Amino acid sequence: MLKSNGSGLLSGFPYAELADERTQHWPLVASPWHALAVLTLYLLLVYYGPKCMHSRKPWQLRGPLFIYNLCMSLLNGYICLELYSAARKLNYSAICQPCRVSFDPQELRLARAFWWFYITKVFEFADTCFFILRKKQSQLTFLHIYHHSSMFIICWIIIKWTPTGSTFMPAALNSFVHIIMYAYYCLAALGSRFRRYLWWKRYLTALQLLQFALGLAWGAQAIINKCEYPPWLCYLGTTYMLPFLYLFGRFYAQKYTKT
């Protein structure tokens, strides 16, 4: 059973007593106010950023974009490999692995990979910042903002309560998709001469849709099989996949199919 760290930072917060004691002193984990402060700054950026750039010329940022996307692709590759390797050495089941608090080196390795997975969601706010600086206002859609803000909160919940168990499976899948996604944007940042190599964008969107469908199926089977896993997180994760399937499905239909 997951234990509280006893710090009092979550006093009165639902399920505070179940928080994983190993991660509570790691950066941006202990208090919900830390996560809410980061999210508030992001939403202020979304609101005021375009206003600040309104009378300014767009920035090109080709070099920073290339470096950022390359680093994000490599970081997600590291996270995916760490999650898979640690889970394999622990003989974890990808389908129904109970959560457990252990200071075994491989368990801590898995928890650290989850923390990096969470921190990448902070780094990903830079996607929005680049859109604003380049004055790509059409990219600041509800889908984009909802995706980044909600994923950050979901990943805080994971590192706070369940950086263990079969949670590694959807996290590793998400990291794998982001390896490919940021590799695509890395090529796109090189300019028009590489455009002919970017014909597979629609398949990237299809891969994201497949990820959400698999996430929904994974959560549903955890509920049906009554896995030894916090039920409220199973229901939260399963429900969370539904708007993504709808929003990404609508985006795919509007962009890649004809009426």
mmCIF file of C-alpha atoms in Angstrom:
data_model
loop_
_atom_site.group_PDB
_atom_site.id
_atom_site.type_symbol
_atom_site.label_atom_id
_atom_site.label_comp_id
_atom_site.label_asym_id
_atom_site.label_seq_id
_atom_site.Cartn_x
_atom_site.Cartn_y
_atom_site.Cartn_z
ATOM 1 C CA MET A 1 0.000 0.000 0.000
ATOM 2 C CA LEU A 2 1.253 3.478 -0.863
ATOM 3 C CA LYS A 3 2.050 5.624 2.133
ATOM 4 C CA SER A 4 1.876 9.310 2.922
ATOM 5 C CA ASN A 5 5.096 11.241 3.425
ATOM 6 C CA GLY A 6 3.529 12.918 6.441
ATOM 7 C CA SER A 7 4.701 16.396 5.367
ATOM 8 C CA GLY A 8 1.288 17.981 5.696
ATOM 9 C CA LEU A 9 1.567 19.575 2.252
ATOM 10 C CA LEU A 10 -1.491 17.647 1.101
ATOM 11 C CA SER A 11 -3.510 18.029 4.261
ATOM 12 C CA GLY A 12 -7.165 17.745 3.351
ATOM 13 C CA PHE A 13 -6.334 16.699 -0.212
ATOM 14 C CA PRO A 14 -8.148 13.546 -1.474
ATOM 15 C CA TYR A 15 -6.100 10.333 -1.148
ATOM 16 C CA ALA A 16 -3.166 12.223 0.429
ATOM 17 C CA GLU A 17 -2.451 9.262 2.678
ATOM 18 C CA LEU A 18 -1.828 7.042 -0.384
ATOM 19 C CA ALA A 19 0.913 9.202 -1.918
ATOM 20 C CA ASP A 20 4.140 7.362 -2.766
ATOM 21 C CA GLU A 21 6.608 8.246 0.006
ATOM 22 C CA ARG A 22 9.657 7.840 -2.266
ATOM 23 C CA THR A 23 8.914 10.771 -4.588
ATOM 24 C CA GLN A 24 7.518 13.391 -2.225
ATOM 25 C CA HIS A 25 10.779 15.341 -1.865
ATOM 26 C CA TRP A 26 11.548 15.378 -5.575
ATOM 27 C CA PRO A 27 11.193 18.722 -7.439
ATOM 28 C CA LEU A 28 7.620 19.815 -8.287
ATOM 29 C CA VAL A 29 6.049 16.738 -6.676
ATOM 30 C CA ALA A 30 5.190 17.318 -3.025
ATOM 31 C CA SER A 31 2.519 20.008 -3.129
ATOM 32 C CA PRO A 32 -0.366 20.451 -5.590
ATOM 33 C CA TRP A 33 0.290 24.181 -5.364
ATOM 34 C CA HIS A 34 3.614 23.710 -7.131
ATOM 35 C CA ALA A 35 1.897 22.012 -10.052
ATOM 36 C CA LEU A 36 -0.918 24.571 -10.081
ATOM 37 C CA ALA A 37 1.607 27.432 -10.089
ATOM 38 C CA VAL A 38 3.361 25.968 -13.156
ATOM 39 C CA LEU A 39 0.020 25.420 -14.901
ATOM 40 C CA THR A 40 -1.099 28.975 -14.084
ATOM 41 C CA LEU A 41 2.100 30.389 -15.596
ATOM 42 C CA TYR A 42 1.470 28.326 -18.721
ATOM 43 C CA LEU A 43 -2.110 29.595 -19.094
ATOM 44 C CA LEU A 44 -0.908 33.188 -18.556
ATOM 45 C CA LEU A 45 1.600 32.600 -21.350
ATOM 46 C CA VAL A 46 -1.203 31.373 -23.617
ATOM 47 C CA TYR A 47 -3.329 34.438 -22.819
ATOM 48 C CA TYR A 48 -0.758 37.243 -22.762
ATOM 49 C CA GLY A 49 1.886 35.854 -25.124
ATOM 50 C CA PRO A 50 -0.016 36.517 -28.377
ATOM 51 C CA LYS A 51 -0.924 40.010 -27.119
ATOM 52 C CA CYS A 52 2.752 40.808 -26.513
ATOM 53 C CA MET A 53 3.685 39.567 -30.001
ATOM 54 C CA HIS A 54 0.809 41.341 -31.746
ATOM 55 C CA SER A 55 2.845 44.375 -32.884
ATOM 56 C CA ARG A 56 6.136 42.515 -33.265
ATOM 57 C CA LYS A 57 7.599 40.583 -36.154
ATOM 58 C CA PRO A 58 7.614 36.780 -35.876
ATOM 59 C CA TRP A 59 10.840 35.117 -34.854
ATOM 60 C CA GLN A 60 12.312 32.425 -37.112
ATOM 61 C CA LEU A 61 13.999 30.306 -34.406
ATOM 62 C CA ARG A 62 15.060 27.585 -36.821
ATOM 63 C CA GLY A 63 18.206 26.699 -34.861
ATOM 64 C CA PRO A 64 16.562 26.654 -31.400
ATOM 65 C CA LEU A 65 13.655 24.648 -32.805
ATOM 66 C CA PHE A 66 15.990 22.027 -34.256
ATOM 67 C CA ILE A 67 17.966 21.698 -30.994
ATOM 68 C CA TYR A 68 14.829 21.640 -28.825
ATOM 69 C CA ASN A 69 13.073 18.965 -30.880
ATOM 70 C CA LEU A 70 16.213 16.853 -31.139
ATOM 71 C CA CYS A 71 16.743 16.998 -27.358
ATOM 72 C CA MET A 72 13.098 16.155 -26.699
ATOM 73 C CA SER A 73 13.243 13.169 -29.031
ATOM 74 C CA LEU A 74 16.407 11.887 -27.340
ATOM 75 C CA LEU A 75 15.036 12.504 -23.829
ATOM 76 C CA ASN A 76 11.844 10.593 -24.612
ATOM 77 C CA GLY A 77 13.994 7.798 -26.018
ATOM 78 C CA TYR A 78 15.913 7.650 -22.727
ATOM 79 C CA ILE A 79 12.675 7.605 -20.691
ATOM 80 C CA CYS A 80 11.103 4.896 -22.840
ATOM 81 C CA LEU A 81 14.226 2.744 -22.557
ATOM 82 C CA GLU A 82 14.463 3.245 -18.777
ATOM 83 C CA LEU A 83 10.796 2.382 -18.224
ATOM 84 C CA TYR A 84 11.014 -0.727 -20.375
ATOM 85 C CA SER A 85 14.379 -1.931 -18.988
ATOM 86 C CA ALA A 86 13.474 -1.443 -15.318
ATOM 87 C CA ALA A 87 10.040 -3.032 -15.743
ATOM 88 C CA ARG A 88 11.561 -6.000 -17.554
ATOM 89 C CA LYS A 89 14.180 -6.578 -14.839
ATOM 90 C CA LEU A 90 11.404 -6.437 -12.251
ATOM 91 C CA ASN A 91 9.366 -8.948 -14.288
ATOM 92 C CA TYR A 92 6.485 -6.500 -14.397
ATOM 93 C CA SER A 93 3.302 -7.390 -16.219
ATOM 94 C CA ALA A 94 2.260 -4.756 -18.756
ATOM 95 C CA ILE A 95 -1.377 -5.723 -18.238
ATOM 96 C CA CYS A 96 -1.993 -5.964 -14.509
ATOM 97 C CA GLN A 97 0.978 -5.228 -12.260
ATOM 98 C CA PRO A 98 0.190 -4.177 -8.666
ATOM 99 C CA CYS A 99 1.588 -0.897 -7.372
ATOM 100 C CA ARG A 100 4.184 -1.221 -4.636
ATOM 101 C CA VAL A 101 6.533 1.020 -2.701
ATOM 102 C CA SER A 102 10.023 -0.459 -2.714
ATOM 103 C CA PHE A 103 13.518 0.965 -2.421
ATOM 104 C CA ASP A 104 14.925 -1.755 -4.637
ATOM 105 C CA PRO A 105 17.383 -0.124 -7.112
ATOM 106 C CA GLN A 106 15.284 -1.128 -10.121
ATOM 107 C CA GLU A 107 12.114 0.183 -8.487
ATOM 108 C CA LEU A 108 13.834 3.508 -7.833
ATOM 109 C CA ARG A 109 15.100 3.498 -11.401
ATOM 110 C CA LEU A 110 11.516 3.097 -12.576
ATOM 111 C CA ALA A 111 10.326 5.915 -10.302
ATOM 112 C CA ARG A 112 13.074 8.235 -11.574
ATOM 113 C CA ALA A 113 12.024 7.482 -15.159
ATOM 114 C CA PHE A 114 8.472 8.450 -14.215
ATOM 115 C CA TRP A 115 9.783 11.713 -12.758
ATOM 116 C CA TRP A 116 11.575 12.547 -15.992
ATOM 117 C CA PHE A 117 8.403 11.637 -17.868
ATOM 118 C CA TYR A 118 6.568 14.181 -15.703
ATOM 119 C CA ILE A 119 9.249 16.845 -16.227
ATOM 120 C CA THR A 120 9.059 16.472 -20.011
ATOM 121 C CA LYS A 121 5.483 17.744 -19.747
ATOM 122 C CA VAL A 122 6.932 20.965 -18.305
ATOM 123 C CA PHE A 123 9.484 21.148 -21.140
ATOM 124 C CA GLU A 124 6.681 20.615 -23.659
ATOM 125 C CA PHE A 125 5.190 23.975 -22.714
ATOM 126 C CA ALA A 126 7.979 25.313 -24.930
ATOM 127 C CA ASP A 127 5.951 24.021 -27.912
ATOM 128 C CA THR A 128 3.382 26.713 -27.150
ATOM 129 C CA CYS A 129 6.075 29.330 -26.539
ATOM 130 C CA PHE A 130 7.571 28.658 -29.979
ATOM 131 C CA PHE A 131 4.137 29.006 -31.616
ATOM 132 C CA ILE A 132 3.664 32.382 -29.919
ATOM 133 C CA LEU A 133 7.119 33.722 -30.791
ATOM 134 C CA ARG A 134 6.691 32.610 -34.424
ATOM 135 C CA LYS A 135 3.149 34.084 -34.461
ATOM 136 C CA LYS A 136 1.616 30.743 -35.449
ATOM 137 C CA GLN A 137 -1.665 31.652 -33.793
ATOM 138 C CA SER A 138 -3.605 29.077 -35.796
ATOM 139 C CA GLN A 139 -1.655 26.377 -33.932
ATOM 140 C CA LEU A 140 -2.920 27.568 -30.535
ATOM 141 C CA THR A 141 -6.057 25.473 -30.773
ATOM 142 C CA PHE A 142 -8.175 24.163 -27.926
ATOM 143 C CA LEU A 143 -6.731 20.706 -28.671
ATOM 144 C CA HIS A 144 -3.162 21.976 -28.283
ATOM 145 C CA ILE A 145 -3.764 23.885 -25.031
ATOM 146 C CA TYR A 146 -5.961 21.189 -23.486
ATOM 147 C CA HIS A 147 -3.463 18.491 -24.410
ATOM 148 C CA HIS A 148 -0.461 20.211 -22.822
ATOM 149 C CA SER A 149 -2.170 21.511 -19.693
ATOM 150 C CA SER A 150 -4.098 18.334 -18.868
ATOM 151 C CA MET A 151 -1.170 15.979 -19.559
ATOM 152 C CA PHE A 152 0.941 17.955 -17.107
ATOM 153 C CA ILE A 153 -1.650 17.467 -14.351
ATOM 154 C CA ILE A 154 -2.154 13.771 -15.169
ATOM 155 C CA CYS A 155 1.602 13.164 -15.027
ATOM 156 C CA TRP A 156 1.814 14.988 -11.677
ATOM 157 C CA ILE A 157 -0.840 12.583 -10.376
ATOM 158 C CA ILE A 158 1.212 9.628 -11.640
ATOM 159 C CA ILE A 159 4.516 10.693 -10.067
ATOM 160 C CA LYS A 160 2.676 11.667 -6.886
ATOM 161 C CA TRP A 161 0.724 8.436 -6.395
ATOM 162 C CA THR A 162 1.736 5.622 -8.767
ATOM 163 C CA PRO A 163 5.302 5.810 -10.145
ATOM 164 C CA THR A 164 5.218 2.016 -10.088
ATOM 165 C CA GLY A 165 3.197 -0.942 -11.305
ATOM 166 C CA SER A 166 1.801 -1.353 -14.785
ATOM 167 C CA THR A 167 1.554 2.431 -15.138
ATOM 168 C CA PHE A 168 4.872 2.013 -16.953
ATOM 169 C CA MET A 169 3.033 0.682 -20.009
ATOM 170 C CA PRO A 170 1.010 3.787 -21.054
ATOM 171 C CA ALA A 171 3.946 6.017 -20.032
ATOM 172 C CA ALA A 172 6.392 4.055 -22.202
ATOM 173 C CA LEU A 173 3.906 4.112 -25.079
ATOM 174 C CA ASN A 174 3.506 7.880 -24.779
ATOM 175 C CA SER A 175 7.281 8.363 -24.711
ATOM 176 C CA PHE A 176 7.692 6.160 -27.776
ATOM 177 C CA VAL A 177 5.158 8.231 -29.727
ATOM 178 C CA HIS A 178 6.962 11.406 -28.654
ATOM 179 C CA ILE A 179 10.276 10.065 -29.962
ATOM 180 C CA ILE A 180 8.717 9.911 -33.428
ATOM 181 C CA MET A 181 6.759 13.151 -33.059
ATOM 182 C CA TYR A 182 9.742 15.272 -32.053
ATOM 183 C CA ALA A 183 11.895 13.609 -34.714
ATOM 184 C CA TYR A 184 9.308 14.790 -37.241
ATOM 185 C CA TYR A 185 9.408 18.363 -35.914
ATOM 186 C CA CYS A 186 13.199 18.208 -35.831
ATOM 187 C CA LEU A 187 13.216 17.550 -39.587
ATOM 188 C CA ALA A 188 10.545 20.192 -40.160
ATOM 189 C CA ALA A 189 12.739 22.793 -38.432
ATOM 190 C CA LEU A 190 15.417 22.291 -41.091
ATOM 191 C CA GLY A 191 13.308 24.118 -43.667
ATOM 192 C CA SER A 192 11.547 23.575 -46.964
ATOM 193 C CA ARG A 193 14.327 21.490 -48.517
ATOM 194 C CA PHE A 194 13.377 18.674 -46.140
ATOM 195 C CA ARG A 195 9.651 18.964 -46.786
ATOM 196 C CA ARG A 196 9.656 16.014 -49.175
ATOM 197 C CA TYR A 197 10.709 13.792 -46.262
ATOM 198 C CA LEU A 198 7.696 14.815 -44.184
ATOM 199 C CA TRP A 199 4.955 13.057 -46.149
ATOM 200 C CA TRP A 200 4.145 10.840 -43.162
ATOM 201 C CA LYS A 201 2.556 13.483 -40.913
ATOM 202 C CA ARG A 202 -0.909 11.948 -41.236
ATOM 203 C CA TYR A 203 0.491 8.632 -40.035
ATOM 204 C CA LEU A 204 1.938 10.396 -37.001
ATOM 205 C CA THR A 205 -1.561 11.632 -36.130
ATOM 206 C CA ALA A 206 -2.898 8.114 -36.726
ATOM 207 C CA LEU A 207 -0.222 6.787 -34.345
ATOM 208 C CA GLN A 208 -1.371 9.261 -31.689
ATOM 209 C CA LEU A 209 -4.951 8.082 -32.162
ATOM 210 C CA LEU A 210 -3.807 4.478 -31.789
ATOM 211 C CA GLN A 211 -2.002 5.438 -28.573
ATOM 212 C CA PHE A 212 -5.195 6.856 -27.076
ATOM 213 C CA ALA A 213 -7.214 3.821 -28.165
ATOM 214 C CA LEU A 214 -4.666 1.494 -26.533
ATOM 215 C CA GLY A 215 -4.692 3.661 -23.398
ATOM 216 C CA LEU A 216 -8.467 3.376 -23.233
ATOM 217 C CA ALA A 217 -8.306 -0.396 -23.708
ATOM 218 C CA TRP A 218 -5.569 -0.719 -21.080
ATOM 219 C CA GLY A 219 -7.569 1.230 -18.502
ATOM 220 C CA ALA A 220 -10.759 -0.694 -19.282
ATOM 221 C CA GLN A 221 -9.106 -4.091 -18.837
ATOM 222 C CA ALA A 222 -7.565 -2.932 -15.532
ATOM 223 C CA ILE A 223 -11.065 -2.096 -14.293
ATOM 224 C CA ILE A 224 -12.643 -5.304 -15.630
ATOM 225 C CA ASN A 225 -9.872 -7.543 -14.267
ATOM 226 C CA LYS A 226 -9.948 -5.691 -10.921
ATOM 227 C CA CYS A 227 -6.196 -5.208 -10.925
ATOM 228 C CA GLU A 228 -4.531 -4.349 -7.636
ATOM 229 C CA TYR A 229 -4.300 -0.738 -8.692
ATOM 230 C CA PRO A 230 -5.985 2.425 -7.301
ATOM 231 C CA PRO A 231 -9.512 2.220 -8.815
ATOM 232 C CA TRP A 232 -9.936 6.006 -8.932
ATOM 233 C CA LEU A 233 -6.815 6.266 -11.109
ATOM 234 C CA CYS A 234 -8.109 3.560 -13.450
ATOM 235 C CA TYR A 235 -11.380 5.420 -13.934
ATOM 236 C CA LEU A 236 -9.599 8.758 -14.281
ATOM 237 C CA GLY A 237 -7.166 7.449 -16.891
ATOM 238 C CA THR A 238 -9.845 5.666 -18.894
ATOM 239 C CA THR A 239 -12.153 8.663 -18.917
ATOM 240 C CA TYR A 240 -9.233 10.920 -19.836
ATOM 241 C CA MET A 241 -8.665 9.046 -23.098
ATOM 242 C CA LEU A 242 -12.169 9.761 -24.416
ATOM 243 C CA PRO A 243 -11.822 13.500 -25.194
ATOM 244 C CA PHE A 244 -8.440 12.837 -26.808
ATOM 245 C CA LEU A 245 -9.925 10.217 -29.100
ATOM 246 C CA TYR A 246 -12.655 12.659 -30.073
ATOM 247 C CA LEU A 247 -10.417 15.739 -30.515
ATOM 248 C CA PHE A 248 -7.609 13.980 -32.377
ATOM 249 C CA GLY A 249 -10.131 12.012 -34.427
ATOM 250 C CA ARG A 250 -11.887 15.218 -35.446
ATOM 251 C CA PHE A 251 -8.538 16.834 -36.294
ATOM 252 C CA TYR A 252 -7.561 13.839 -38.444
ATOM 253 C CA ALA A 253 -10.914 13.858 -40.234
ATOM 254 C CA GLN A 254 -10.774 17.607 -40.937
ATOM 255 C CA LYS A 255 -7.177 17.602 -42.147
ATOM 256 C CA TYR A 256 -6.743 14.322 -43.984
ATOM 257 C CA THR A 257 -10.149 13.206 -45.247
ATOM 258 C CA LYS A 258 -12.524 14.727 -47.739
ATOM 259 C CA THR A 259 -16.214 15.396 -47.147
#
